[in-house]
Amino acid sequence: MKIALAGGGAFGEKHLDGLKNIDGVEVTALVGRTMDKTQAMADKYGIGYATTDYEEMLKRDDVDAVILCTPTQMHADQAIKAMDAGKHVEVEIPLADSWDDAEAVLKKQEETGLVCMVGHTRRFNPSHQYVKQQIEAGKFNVLSMDVETYFFRRENKNAKGEPRSWTDHLLWHHSAHTIDIFQYMTGAKVIAANILQGPKHPDLGIAMDQSIQMKTDKGQILTLSLSFNNEGPFGTFFRYIGDSATYLARYDDLFNGKDEPIDLSGVDVPSNNGIELQDREFISAIREGREPNSSVKGVIECYRTIGKLAASLEEQDGWS
């Protein structure tokens, strides 16, 4: 399996670290924004071809699939171009930054029949997999979820503290992790969703604080708080409140309601790294000719919901 990775930033490096642990996989091409940094990363990981030309890379015969870790605003267009070139594609979260673009990617996947998967990593973290297994075994049912997504992003920098060429977004990017896992865990239809947001940053042009509430047709509720203003522990922290237990998920670690660690060895996965597990699923789905977990079809309801929330914010902007 020959892979091209587009986007040589902090998250692209996480994928390269995971891919080197998967048998029978070779990263044959790396695409970046500037040639000097792209070549340096290619040299570091032993990748033979480095370029800043995404479309030129798509013409190569030694690329079976593409992993996109590029700026959010490029995801939909690049995913469609990859499938037009006959390449399977894994799009890092989010799939798109508009509902129309998300729909267009789904339409292209259905047209080509290629594997198109979205990087909804929470589905693959062992912590969340454990909770999902408890639900499927009939031992736990979600009643509500309380989630905090907190970062400190008053300057346009990436996860490594380096200057970023694009602007991140709380709604289209960071809420997608939680909205999708809420729908995935409950298996229910969202019948109500509300959003409020604080002022937009004068330079970045994005809201720095948001609050989202959702309800399913089974009565389960989600309360999600998001902030780029938080000077504290960074990341997303999940509290699953259910009929038989409370679980606290922090990336690949899980705790009970008393903050005692839960042994995740029973999840039985080849790695404890969610990104690597996500990439393993992408490659396995291609090899087995099947739909992957977090396929574009499987996550599309998340983006439909976000599209409705975005429309609600536009209405609020005109409210007086």
PDB file of C-alpha atoms in Angstrom:
ATOM      1  CA  MET A   1       0.000   0.000   0.000  1.00  0.00           C
ATOM      2  CA  LYS A   2       1.623   3.216  -1.206  1.00  0.00           C
ATOM      3  CA  ILE A   3       0.473   6.379   0.556  1.00  0.00           C
ATOM      4  CA  ALA A   4       0.874  10.079  -0.158  1.00  0.00           C
ATOM      5  CA  LEU A   5       0.504  12.471   2.737  1.00  0.00           C
ATOM      6  CA  ALA A   6      -0.503  16.058   2.056  1.00  0.00           C
ATOM      7  CA  GLY A   7       0.174  18.552   4.825  1.00  0.00           C
ATOM      8  CA  GLY A   8       3.489  18.437   6.645  1.00  0.00           C
ATOM      9  CA  GLY A   9       2.410  20.192   9.840  1.00  0.00           C
ATOM     10  CA  ALA A  10       1.987  18.962  13.398  1.00  0.00           C
ATOM     11  CA  PHE A  11      -0.829  16.549  12.593  1.00  0.00           C
ATOM     12  CA  GLY A  12       0.812  15.249   9.441  1.00  0.00           C
ATOM     13  CA  GLU A  13       3.763  14.215  11.566  1.00  0.00           C
ATOM     14  CA  LYS A  14       1.448  12.254  13.875  1.00  0.00           C
ATOM     15  CA  HIS A  15       0.194  10.286  10.873  1.00  0.00           C
ATOM     16  CA  LEU A  16       3.718   9.586   9.663  1.00  0.00           C
ATOM     17  CA  ASP A  17       4.636   8.292  13.119  1.00  0.00           C
ATOM     18  CA  GLY A  18       1.623   5.972  13.054  1.00  0.00           C
ATOM     19  CA  LEU A  19       2.025   4.768   9.470  1.00  0.00           C
ATOM     20  CA  LYS A  20       5.587   3.548  10.061  1.00  0.00           C
ATOM     21  CA  ASN A  21       4.145   0.972  12.507  1.00  0.00           C
ATOM     22  CA  ILE A  22       1.786  -0.595   9.937  1.00  0.00           C
ATOM     23  CA  ASP A  23       3.066  -3.576   7.946  1.00  0.00           C
ATOM     24  CA  GLY A  24       3.069  -3.353   4.177  1.00  0.00           C
ATOM     25  CA  VAL A  25       2.670   0.425   4.056  1.00  0.00           C
ATOM     26  CA  GLU A  26       5.065   2.850   2.400  1.00  0.00           C
ATOM     27  CA  VAL A  27       4.715   6.623   2.294  1.00  0.00           C
ATOM     28  CA  THR A  28       5.925   7.419  -1.207  1.00  0.00           C
ATOM     29  CA  ALA A  29       5.095  11.114  -1.490  1.00  0.00           C
ATOM     30  CA  LEU A  30       4.823  14.154   0.752  1.00  0.00           C
ATOM     31  CA  VAL A  31       3.088  17.384  -0.212  1.00  0.00           C
ATOM     32  CA  GLY A  32       3.629  20.602   1.723  1.00  0.00           C
ATOM     33  CA  ARG A  33       3.215  24.358   1.454  1.00  0.00           C
ATOM     34  CA  THR A  34       6.904  25.290   1.279  1.00  0.00           C
ATOM     35  CA  MET A  35       9.574  23.172  -0.367  1.00  0.00           C
ATOM     36  CA  ASP A  36      12.301  23.563   2.233  1.00  0.00           C
ATOM     37  CA  LYS A  37      10.167  22.353   5.173  1.00  0.00           C
ATOM     38  CA  THR A  38       8.536  19.640   3.064  1.00  0.00           C
ATOM     39  CA  GLN A  39      11.890  18.282   1.925  1.00  0.00           C
ATOM     40  CA  ALA A  40      13.214  18.364   5.489  1.00  0.00           C
ATOM     41  CA  MET A  41      10.276  16.274   6.712  1.00  0.00           C
ATOM     42  CA  ALA A  42      10.601  13.909   3.746  1.00  0.00           C
ATOM     43  CA  ASP A  43      14.263  13.397   4.616  1.00  0.00           C
ATOM     44  CA  LYS A  44      13.412  12.787   8.271  1.00  0.00           C
ATOM     45  CA  TYR A  45      10.932  10.027   7.403  1.00  0.00           C
ATOM     46  CA  GLY A  46      12.730   8.584   4.373  1.00  0.00           C
ATOM     47  CA  ILE A  47      10.082   9.662   1.852  1.00  0.00           C
ATOM     48  CA  GLY A  48      11.453   9.633  -1.683  1.00  0.00           C
ATOM     49  CA  TYR A  49       9.316  12.340  -3.299  1.00  0.00           C
ATOM     50  CA  ALA A  50       8.539  15.793  -1.906  1.00  0.00           C
ATOM     51  CA  THR A  51       6.571  18.521  -3.657  1.00  0.00           C
ATOM     52  CA  THR A  52       4.368  21.565  -3.163  1.00  0.00           C
ATOM     53  CA  ASP A  53       2.160  20.597  -6.134  1.00  0.00           C
ATOM     54  CA  TYR A  54      -0.783  18.506  -4.942  1.00  0.00           C
ATOM     55  CA  GLU A  55      -2.249  17.864  -8.383  1.00  0.00           C
ATOM     56  CA  GLU A  56       1.112  16.766  -9.776  1.00  0.00           C
ATOM     57  CA  MET A  57       1.395  14.242  -6.960  1.00  0.00           C
ATOM     58  CA  LEU A  58      -2.012  12.792  -7.900  1.00  0.00           C
ATOM     59  CA  LYS A  59      -0.625  11.802 -11.325  1.00  0.00           C
ATOM     60  CA  ARG A  60       1.929   9.442  -9.794  1.00  0.00           C
ATOM     61  CA  ASP A  61       1.573   5.672 -10.271  1.00  0.00           C
ATOM     62  CA  ASP A  62       3.219   4.961  -6.921  1.00  0.00           C
ATOM     63  CA  VAL A  63       0.316   6.467  -4.943  1.00  0.00           C
ATOM     64  CA  ASP A  64      -2.670   4.255  -4.092  1.00  0.00           C
ATOM     65  CA  ALA A  65      -4.205   6.494  -1.448  1.00  0.00           C
ATOM     66  CA  VAL A  66      -3.916   9.975  -0.023  1.00  0.00           C
ATOM     67  CA  ILE A  67      -4.126  11.213   3.562  1.00  0.00           C
ATOM     68  CA  LEU A  68      -5.067  14.886   3.811  1.00  0.00           C
ATOM     69  CA  CYS A  69      -3.699  16.897   6.745  1.00  0.00           C
ATOM     70  CA  THR A  70      -4.002  20.190   4.909  1.00  0.00           C
ATOM     71  CA  PRO A  71      -5.888  23.338   6.007  1.00  0.00           C
ATOM     72  CA  THR A  72      -9.611  22.815   6.616  1.00  0.00           C
ATOM     73  CA  GLN A  73     -10.593  25.089   3.737  1.00  0.00           C
ATOM     74  CA  MET A  74      -8.847  22.768   1.251  1.00  0.00           C
ATOM     75  CA  HIS A  75     -10.246  19.430   2.439  1.00  0.00           C
ATOM     76  CA  ALA A  76     -13.335  19.031   0.270  1.00  0.00           C
ATOM     77  CA  ASP A  77     -11.708  20.155  -2.976  1.00  0.00           C
ATOM     78  CA  GLN A  78      -8.614  18.018  -2.432  1.00  0.00           C
ATOM     79  CA  ALA A  79     -10.657  14.947  -1.457  1.00  0.00           C
ATOM     80  CA  ILE A  80     -12.731  15.244  -4.638  1.00  0.00           C
ATOM     81  CA  LYS A  81      -9.603  15.676  -6.771  1.00  0.00           C
ATOM     82  CA  ALA A  82      -8.026  12.593  -5.176  1.00  0.00           C
ATOM     83  CA  MET A  83     -11.059  10.456  -6.011  1.00  0.00           C
ATOM     84  CA  ASP A  84     -11.189  11.907  -9.532  1.00  0.00           C
ATOM     85  CA  ALA A  85      -7.598  10.662  -9.869  1.00  0.00           C
ATOM     86  CA  GLY A  86      -8.636   7.175  -8.727  1.00  0.00           C
ATOM     87  CA  LYS A  87      -7.055   7.468  -5.273  1.00  0.00           C
ATOM     88  CA  HIS A  88      -8.637   6.406  -2.008  1.00  0.00           C
ATOM     89  CA  VAL A  89      -8.613   9.257   0.478  1.00  0.00           C
ATOM     90  CA  GLU A  90      -8.589   9.819   4.213  1.00  0.00           C
ATOM     91  CA  VAL A  91      -9.533  13.391   5.073  1.00  0.00           C
ATOM     92  CA  GLU A  92      -8.442  14.696   8.423  1.00  0.00           C
ATOM     93  CA  ILE A  93     -11.256  16.194  10.470  1.00  0.00           C
ATOM     94  CA  PRO A  94     -13.217  18.194   9.417  1.00  0.00           C
ATOM     95  CA  LEU A  95     -14.511  16.878   6.123  1.00  0.00           C
ATOM     96  CA  ALA A  96     -15.404  20.410   5.013  1.00  0.00           C
ATOM     97  CA  ASP A  97     -16.286  23.834   6.313  1.00  0.00           C
ATOM     98  CA  SER A  98     -19.714  24.019   4.673  1.00  0.00           C
ATOM     99  CA  TRP A  99     -22.640  21.650   4.277  1.00  0.00           C
ATOM    100  CA  ASP A 100     -22.620  22.017   0.485  1.00  0.00           C
ATOM    101  CA  ASP A 101     -18.971  20.934   0.306  1.00  0.00           C
ATOM    102  CA  ALA A 102     -19.567  17.982   2.646  1.00  0.00           C
ATOM    103  CA  GLU A 103     -22.428  16.815   0.415  1.00  0.00           C
ATOM    104  CA  ALA A 104     -20.224  17.168  -2.673  1.00  0.00           C
ATOM    105  CA  VAL A 105     -17.572  14.863  -1.188  1.00  0.00           C
ATOM    106  CA  LEU A 106     -20.214  12.256  -0.347  1.00  0.00           C
ATOM    107  CA  LYS A 107     -21.596  12.451  -3.874  1.00  0.00           C
ATOM    108  CA  LYS A 108     -18.124  11.911  -5.353  1.00  0.00           C
ATOM    109  CA  GLN A 109     -17.497   8.891  -3.099  1.00  0.00           C
ATOM    110  CA  GLU A 110     -20.791   7.323  -4.157  1.00  0.00           C
ATOM    111  CA  GLU A 111     -19.959   8.035  -7.795  1.00  0.00           C
ATOM    112  CA  THR A 112     -16.471   6.465  -7.668  1.00  0.00           C
ATOM    113  CA  GLY A 113     -16.947   3.727  -5.068  1.00  0.00           C
ATOM    114  CA  LEU A 114     -13.518   4.522  -3.625  1.00  0.00           C
ATOM    115  CA  VAL A 115     -12.802   4.510   0.101  1.00  0.00           C
ATOM    116  CA  CYS A 116     -13.311   7.984   1.519  1.00  0.00           C
ATOM    117  CA  MET A 117     -12.821   8.156   5.260  1.00  0.00           C
ATOM    118  CA  VAL A 118     -12.846  11.123   7.638  1.00  0.00           C
ATOM    119  CA  GLY A 119     -10.450  11.402  10.570  1.00  0.00           C
ATOM    120  CA  HIS A 120     -12.942  11.226  13.420  1.00  0.00           C
ATOM    121  CA  THR A 121     -10.265   9.979  15.790  1.00  0.00           C
ATOM    122  CA  ARG A 122     -12.513   9.659  18.848  1.00  0.00           C
ATOM    123  CA  ARG A 123     -14.141   6.593  17.264  1.00  0.00           C
ATOM    124  CA  PHE A 124     -10.723   4.927  17.386  1.00  0.00           C
ATOM    125  CA  ASN A 125      -9.309   6.017  20.746  1.00  0.00           C
ATOM    126  CA  PRO A 126      -9.288   2.933  23.019  1.00  0.00           C
ATOM    127  CA  SER A 127     -11.058   4.959  25.723  1.00  0.00           C
ATOM    128  CA  HIS A 128     -14.084   5.629  23.519  1.00  0.00           C
ATOM    129  CA  GLN A 129     -13.958   2.140  22.029  1.00  0.00           C
ATOM    130  CA  TYR A 130     -14.331   0.729  25.548  1.00  0.00           C
ATOM    131  CA  VAL A 131     -17.483   2.792  26.137  1.00  0.00           C
ATOM    132  CA  LYS A 132     -18.874   1.730  22.748  1.00  0.00           C
ATOM    133  CA  GLN A 133     -18.269  -1.932  23.606  1.00  0.00           C
ATOM    134  CA  GLN A 134     -20.134  -1.511  26.901  1.00  0.00           C
ATOM    135  CA  ILE A 135     -23.080  -0.030  24.988  1.00  0.00           C
ATOM    136  CA  GLU A 136     -23.089  -2.812  22.397  1.00  0.00           C
ATOM    137  CA  ALA A 137     -22.953  -5.432  25.173  1.00  0.00           C
ATOM    138  CA  GLY A 138     -26.053  -3.895  26.779  1.00  0.00           C
ATOM    139  CA  LYS A 139     -24.125  -2.941  29.918  1.00  0.00           C
ATOM    140  CA  PHE A 140     -24.306   0.837  29.536  1.00  0.00           C
ATOM    141  CA  ASN A 141     -26.587   3.420  27.978  1.00  0.00           C
ATOM    142  CA  VAL A 142     -25.719   7.074  27.529  1.00  0.00           C
ATOM    143  CA  LEU A 143     -28.125   9.442  29.275  1.00  0.00           C
ATOM    144  CA  SER A 144     -26.080  12.598  28.784  1.00  0.00           C
ATOM    145  CA  MET A 145     -22.649  13.754  27.727  1.00  0.00           C
ATOM    146  CA  ASP A 146     -20.779  16.776  29.080  1.00  0.00           C
ATOM    147  CA  VAL A 147     -17.760  17.722  27.000  1.00  0.00           C
ATOM    148  CA  GLU A 148     -15.140  20.456  27.233  1.00  0.00           C
ATOM    149  CA  THR A 149     -12.919  21.401  24.289  1.00  0.00           C
ATOM    150  CA  TYR A 150     -10.334  23.898  25.453  1.00  0.00           C
ATOM    151  CA  PHE A 151      -7.281  25.452  23.792  1.00  0.00           C
ATOM    152  CA  PHE A 152      -5.335  28.699  23.995  1.00  0.00           C
ATOM    153  CA  ARG A 153      -5.302  30.097  20.454  1.00  0.00           C
ATOM    154  CA  ARG A 154      -5.216  33.887  20.623  1.00  0.00           C
ATOM    155  CA  GLU A 155      -2.494  33.775  17.988  1.00  0.00           C
ATOM    156  CA  ASN A 156      -2.653  31.820  14.749  1.00  0.00           C
ATOM    157  CA  LYS A 157      -0.375  28.929  15.724  1.00  0.00           C
ATOM    158  CA  ASN A 158      -0.588  25.156  15.366  1.00  0.00           C
ATOM    159  CA  ALA A 159      -0.316  22.440  18.014  1.00  0.00           C
ATOM    160  CA  LYS A 160       3.496  22.751  17.967  1.00  0.00           C
ATOM    161  CA  GLY A 161       3.333  26.498  18.620  1.00  0.00           C
ATOM    162  CA  GLU A 162       4.413  27.321  15.072  1.00  0.00           C
ATOM    163  CA  PRO A 163       2.771  30.018  12.884  1.00  0.00           C
ATOM    164  CA  ARG A 164      -0.191  28.635  10.930  1.00  0.00           C
ATOM    165  CA  SER A 165      -1.088  29.609   7.356  1.00  0.00           C
ATOM    166  CA  TRP A 166      -4.838  29.175   7.939  1.00  0.00           C
ATOM    167  CA  THR A 167      -7.387  29.847  10.677  1.00  0.00           C
ATOM    168  CA  ASP A 168      -8.894  27.059  12.776  1.00  0.00           C
ATOM    169  CA  HIS A 169     -12.605  26.968  13.671  1.00  0.00           C
ATOM    170  CA  LEU A 170     -14.394  25.823  16.817  1.00  0.00           C
ATOM    171  CA  LEU A 171     -17.642  24.849  15.081  1.00  0.00           C
ATOM    172  CA  TRP A 172     -16.572  23.204  11.831  1.00  0.00           C
ATOM    173  CA  HIS A 173     -13.467  21.543  13.279  1.00  0.00           C
ATOM    174  CA  HIS A 174     -13.485  21.024  17.008  1.00  0.00           C
ATOM    175  CA  SER A 175     -17.199  20.496  17.618  1.00  0.00           C
ATOM    176  CA  ALA A 176     -17.214  17.835  14.882  1.00  0.00           C
ATOM    177  CA  HIS A 177     -15.315  15.433  17.149  1.00  0.00           C
ATOM    178  CA  THR A 178     -17.981  15.634  19.828  1.00  0.00           C
ATOM    179  CA  ILE A 179     -21.107  15.902  17.689  1.00  0.00           C
ATOM    180  CA  ASP A 180     -20.070  12.806  15.754  1.00  0.00           C
ATOM    181  CA  ILE A 181     -19.178  10.728  18.821  1.00  0.00           C
ATOM    182  CA  PHE A 182     -22.475  11.737  20.474  1.00  0.00           C
ATOM    183  CA  GLN A 183     -24.418  10.487  17.460  1.00  0.00           C
ATOM    184  CA  TYR A 184     -22.180   7.414  17.169  1.00  0.00           C
ATOM    185  CA  MET A 185     -22.545   6.412  20.815  1.00  0.00           C
ATOM    186  CA  THR A 186     -26.266   7.034  21.123  1.00  0.00           C
ATOM    187  CA  GLY A 187     -27.206   5.678  17.694  1.00  0.00           C
ATOM    188  CA  ALA A 188     -30.093   8.122  17.851  1.00  0.00           C
ATOM    189  CA  LYS A 189     -31.469  10.951  15.742  1.00  0.00           C
ATOM    190  CA  VAL A 190     -30.763  14.501  16.843  1.00  0.00           C
ATOM    191  CA  ILE A 191     -34.065  16.366  17.089  1.00  0.00           C
ATOM    192  CA  ALA A 192     -32.891  19.646  18.626  1.00  0.00           C
ATOM    193  CA  ALA A 193     -29.632  21.598  18.554  1.00  0.00           C
ATOM    194  CA  ASN A 194     -28.751  25.034  19.857  1.00  0.00           C
ATOM    195  CA  ILE A 195     -25.613  27.171  19.731  1.00  0.00           C
ATOM    196  CA  LEU A 196     -24.401  30.413  21.242  1.00  0.00           C
ATOM    197  CA  GLN A 197     -21.056  32.074  20.701  1.00  0.00           C
ATOM    198  CA  GLY A 198     -19.033  34.922  22.119  1.00  0.00           C
ATOM    199  CA  PRO A 199     -17.393  37.827  20.279  1.00  0.00           C
ATOM    200  CA  LYS A 200     -15.133  37.228  17.297  1.00  0.00           C
ATOM    201  CA  HIS A 201     -11.419  37.807  17.687  1.00  0.00           C
ATOM    202  CA  PRO A 202     -10.500  41.169  16.101  1.00  0.00           C
ATOM    203  CA  ASP A 203      -7.571  39.712  14.137  1.00  0.00           C
ATOM    204  CA  LEU A 204      -8.471  36.046  13.624  1.00  0.00           C
ATOM    205  CA  GLY A 205     -12.095  36.785  12.702  1.00  0.00           C
ATOM    206  CA  ILE A 206     -13.455  33.712  14.505  1.00  0.00           C
ATOM    207  CA  ALA A 207     -15.516  33.217  17.646  1.00  0.00           C
ATOM    208  CA  MET A 208     -13.278  32.230  20.542  1.00  0.00           C
ATOM    209  CA  ASP A 209     -15.989  30.736  22.780  1.00  0.00           C
ATOM    210  CA  GLN A 210     -19.026  28.612  21.945  1.00  0.00           C
ATOM    211  CA  SER A 211     -21.711  26.623  23.754  1.00  0.00           C
ATOM    212  CA  ILE A 212     -23.658  23.847  22.033  1.00  0.00           C
ATOM    213  CA  GLN A 213     -26.594  21.799  23.325  1.00  0.00           C
ATOM    214  CA  MET A 214     -28.233  18.853  21.570  1.00  0.00           C
ATOM    215  CA  LYS A 215     -31.022  16.326  22.219  1.00  0.00           C
ATOM    216  CA  THR A 216     -31.862  12.995  20.564  1.00  0.00           C
ATOM    217  CA  ASP A 217     -35.234  11.410  19.912  1.00  0.00           C
ATOM    218  CA  LYS A 218     -34.430   9.071  22.838  1.00  0.00           C
ATOM    219  CA  GLY A 219     -34.034  12.022  25.213  1.00  0.00           C
ATOM    220  CA  GLN A 220     -30.230  11.915  25.523  1.00  0.00           C
ATOM    221  CA  ILE A 221     -28.588  15.313  25.790  1.00  0.00           C
ATOM    222  CA  LEU A 222     -25.194  16.768  24.943  1.00  0.00           C
ATOM    223  CA  THR A 223     -23.655  19.839  26.551  1.00  0.00           C
ATOM    224  CA  LEU A 224     -20.500  21.014  24.783  1.00  0.00           C
ATOM    225  CA  SER A 225     -18.315  23.937  25.826  1.00  0.00           C
ATOM    226  CA  LEU A 226     -15.570  25.141  23.467  1.00  0.00           C
ATOM    227  CA  SER A 227     -12.967  27.851  23.938  1.00  0.00           C
ATOM    228  CA  PHE A 228      -9.779  29.160  22.363  1.00  0.00           C
ATOM    229  CA  ASN A 229      -9.311  31.418  25.409  1.00  0.00           C
ATOM    230  CA  ASN A 230      -8.579  28.755  28.014  1.00  0.00           C
ATOM    231  CA  GLU A 231      -5.232  29.008  29.830  1.00  0.00           C
ATOM    232  CA  GLY A 232      -5.357  25.574  31.436  1.00  0.00           C
ATOM    233  CA  PRO A 233      -5.264  21.907  30.477  1.00  0.00           C
ATOM    234  CA  PHE A 234      -5.639  21.721  26.690  1.00  0.00           C
ATOM    235  CA  GLY A 235      -7.698  19.196  24.744  1.00  0.00           C
ATOM    236  CA  THR A 236     -11.146  17.651  24.786  1.00  0.00           C
ATOM    237  CA  PHE A 237     -12.462  15.954  27.898  1.00  0.00           C
ATOM    238  CA  PHE A 238     -15.560  13.743  27.749  1.00  0.00           C
ATOM    239  CA  ARG A 239     -17.893  12.786  30.571  1.00  0.00           C
ATOM    240  CA  TYR A 240     -20.295   9.969  29.687  1.00  0.00           C
ATOM    241  CA  ILE A 241     -23.156   9.853  32.206  1.00  0.00           C
ATOM    242  CA  GLY A 242     -25.170   6.663  31.889  1.00  0.00           C
ATOM    243  CA  ASP A 243     -27.652   4.379  33.577  1.00  0.00           C
ATOM    244  CA  SER A 244     -24.986   2.130  35.107  1.00  0.00           C
ATOM    245  CA  ALA A 245     -21.747   4.145  35.261  1.00  0.00           C
ATOM    246  CA  THR A 246     -19.947   7.406  34.566  1.00  0.00           C
ATOM    247  CA  TYR A 247     -16.892   7.423  32.320  1.00  0.00           C
ATOM    248  CA  LEU A 248     -14.305  10.163  31.831  1.00  0.00           C
ATOM    249  CA  ALA A 249     -12.448   9.897  28.520  1.00  0.00           C
ATOM    250  CA  ARG A 250      -9.252  11.867  27.974  1.00  0.00           C
ATOM    251  CA  TYR A 251      -7.857  10.958  24.573  1.00  0.00           C
ATOM    252  CA  ASP A 252      -6.572   7.355  24.870  1.00  0.00           C
ATOM    253  CA  ASP A 253      -7.148   7.101  28.657  1.00  0.00           C
ATOM    254  CA  LEU A 254     -10.374   6.310  30.513  1.00  0.00           C
ATOM    255  CA  PHE A 255     -11.456   6.801  34.128  1.00  0.00           C
ATOM    256  CA  ASN A 256     -14.584   6.114  36.137  1.00  0.00           C
ATOM    257  CA  GLY A 257     -16.649   8.804  37.831  1.00  0.00           C
ATOM    258  CA  LYS A 258     -14.298   8.738  40.834  1.00  0.00           C
ATOM    259  CA  ASP A 259     -11.339   9.487  38.535  1.00  0.00           C
ATOM    260  CA  GLU A 260      -9.935   5.981  38.927  1.00  0.00           C
ATOM    261  CA  PRO A 261      -8.204   4.574  35.809  1.00  0.00           C
ATOM    262  CA  ILE A 262      -9.945   1.814  33.848  1.00  0.00           C
ATOM    263  CA  ASP A 263      -7.915  -1.029  32.337  1.00  0.00           C
ATOM    264  CA  LEU A 264      -8.344  -0.863  28.563  1.00  0.00           C
ATOM    265  CA  SER A 265      -6.501  -4.087  27.738  1.00  0.00           C
ATOM    266  CA  GLY A 266      -9.829  -5.750  26.955  1.00  0.00           C
ATOM    267  CA  VAL A 267     -10.363  -3.408  24.023  1.00  0.00           C
ATOM    268  CA  ASP A 268      -7.800  -5.597  22.197  1.00  0.00           C
ATOM    269  CA  VAL A 269      -6.295  -3.199  19.642  1.00  0.00           C
ATOM    270  CA  PRO A 270      -2.786  -3.320  18.119  1.00  0.00           C
ATOM    271  CA  SER A 271      -1.924   0.133  19.442  1.00  0.00           C
ATOM    272  CA  ASN A 272      -3.037   2.648  22.053  1.00  0.00           C
ATOM    273  CA  ASN A 273      -2.546   5.510  19.597  1.00  0.00           C
ATOM    274  CA  GLY A 274      -5.838   6.748  18.148  1.00  0.00           C
ATOM    275  CA  ILE A 275      -4.238   8.227  15.023  1.00  0.00           C
ATOM    276  CA  GLU A 276      -2.449   4.978  14.220  1.00  0.00           C
ATOM    277  CA  LEU A 277      -5.658   2.994  14.780  1.00  0.00           C
ATOM    278  CA  GLN A 278      -7.501   5.380  12.476  1.00  0.00           C
ATOM    279  CA  ASP A 279      -4.889   4.851   9.751  1.00  0.00           C
ATOM    280  CA  ARG A 280      -5.005   1.084  10.261  1.00  0.00           C
ATOM    281  CA  GLU A 281      -8.763   1.166   9.635  1.00  0.00           C
ATOM    282  CA  PHE A 282      -8.302   3.205   6.464  1.00  0.00           C
ATOM    283  CA  ILE A 283      -5.736   0.790   5.047  1.00  0.00           C
ATOM    284  CA  SER A 284      -7.691  -2.307   6.100  1.00  0.00           C
ATOM    285  CA  ALA A 285     -10.862  -0.976   4.457  1.00  0.00           C
ATOM    286  CA  ILE A 286      -8.992  -0.473   1.170  1.00  0.00           C
ATOM    287  CA  ARG A 287      -7.438  -3.937   1.307  1.00  0.00           C
ATOM    288  CA  GLU A 288     -10.736  -5.603   2.208  1.00  0.00           C
ATOM    289  CA  GLY A 289     -12.878  -3.583  -0.182  1.00  0.00           C
ATOM    290  CA  ARG A 290     -15.316  -2.437   2.494  1.00  0.00           C
ATOM    291  CA  GLU A 291     -16.718   0.737   4.005  1.00  0.00           C
ATOM    292  CA  PRO A 292     -14.534   1.968   6.870  1.00  0.00           C
ATOM    293  CA  ASN A 293     -15.643   3.131  10.276  1.00  0.00           C
ATOM    294  CA  SER A 294     -15.977   6.935   9.963  1.00  0.00           C
ATOM    295  CA  SER A 295     -16.578   6.751   6.218  1.00  0.00           C
ATOM    296  CA  VAL A 296     -17.893   9.955   4.690  1.00  0.00           C
ATOM    297  CA  LYS A 297     -21.302   8.278   4.583  1.00  0.00           C
ATOM    298  CA  GLY A 298     -21.002   7.278   8.234  1.00  0.00           C
ATOM    299  CA  VAL A 299     -20.186  10.784   9.490  1.00  0.00           C
ATOM    300  CA  ILE A 300     -22.319  12.872   7.132  1.00  0.00           C
ATOM    301  CA  GLU A 301     -25.052  13.453   9.750  1.00  0.00           C
ATOM    302  CA  CYS A 302     -22.483  15.215  11.908  1.00  0.00           C
ATOM    303  CA  TYR A 303     -21.887  17.765   9.153  1.00  0.00           C
ATOM    304  CA  ARG A 304     -25.590  18.111   8.424  1.00  0.00           C
ATOM    305  CA  THR A 305     -26.039  19.054  12.091  1.00  0.00           C
ATOM    306  CA  ILE A 306     -23.096  21.488  12.030  1.00  0.00           C
ATOM    307  CA  GLY A 307     -24.527  23.073   8.897  1.00  0.00           C
ATOM    308  CA  LYS A 308     -27.770  23.737  10.750  1.00  0.00           C
ATOM    309  CA  LEU A 309     -25.871  25.203  13.703  1.00  0.00           C
ATOM    310  CA  ALA A 310     -23.904  27.459  11.350  1.00  0.00           C
ATOM    311  CA  ALA A 311     -27.174  28.667   9.808  1.00  0.00           C
ATOM    312  CA  SER A 312     -28.474  29.379  13.312  1.00  0.00           C
ATOM    313  CA  LEU A 313     -25.452  31.575  14.020  1.00  0.00           C
ATOM    314  CA  GLU A 314     -26.092  33.543  10.836  1.00  0.00           C
ATOM    315  CA  GLU A 315     -29.649  34.170  11.981  1.00  0.00           C
ATOM    316  CA  GLN A 316     -28.374  35.305  15.361  1.00  0.00           C
ATOM    317  CA  ASP A 317     -26.001  37.769  13.686  1.00  0.00           C
ATOM    318  CA  GLY A 318     -29.049  39.450  12.160  1.00  0.00           C
ATOM    319  CA  TRP A 319     -31.038  39.442  15.403  1.00  0.00           C
ATOM    320  CA  SER A 320     -31.521  42.695  17.264  1.00  0.00           C
TER     321      SER A 320
END
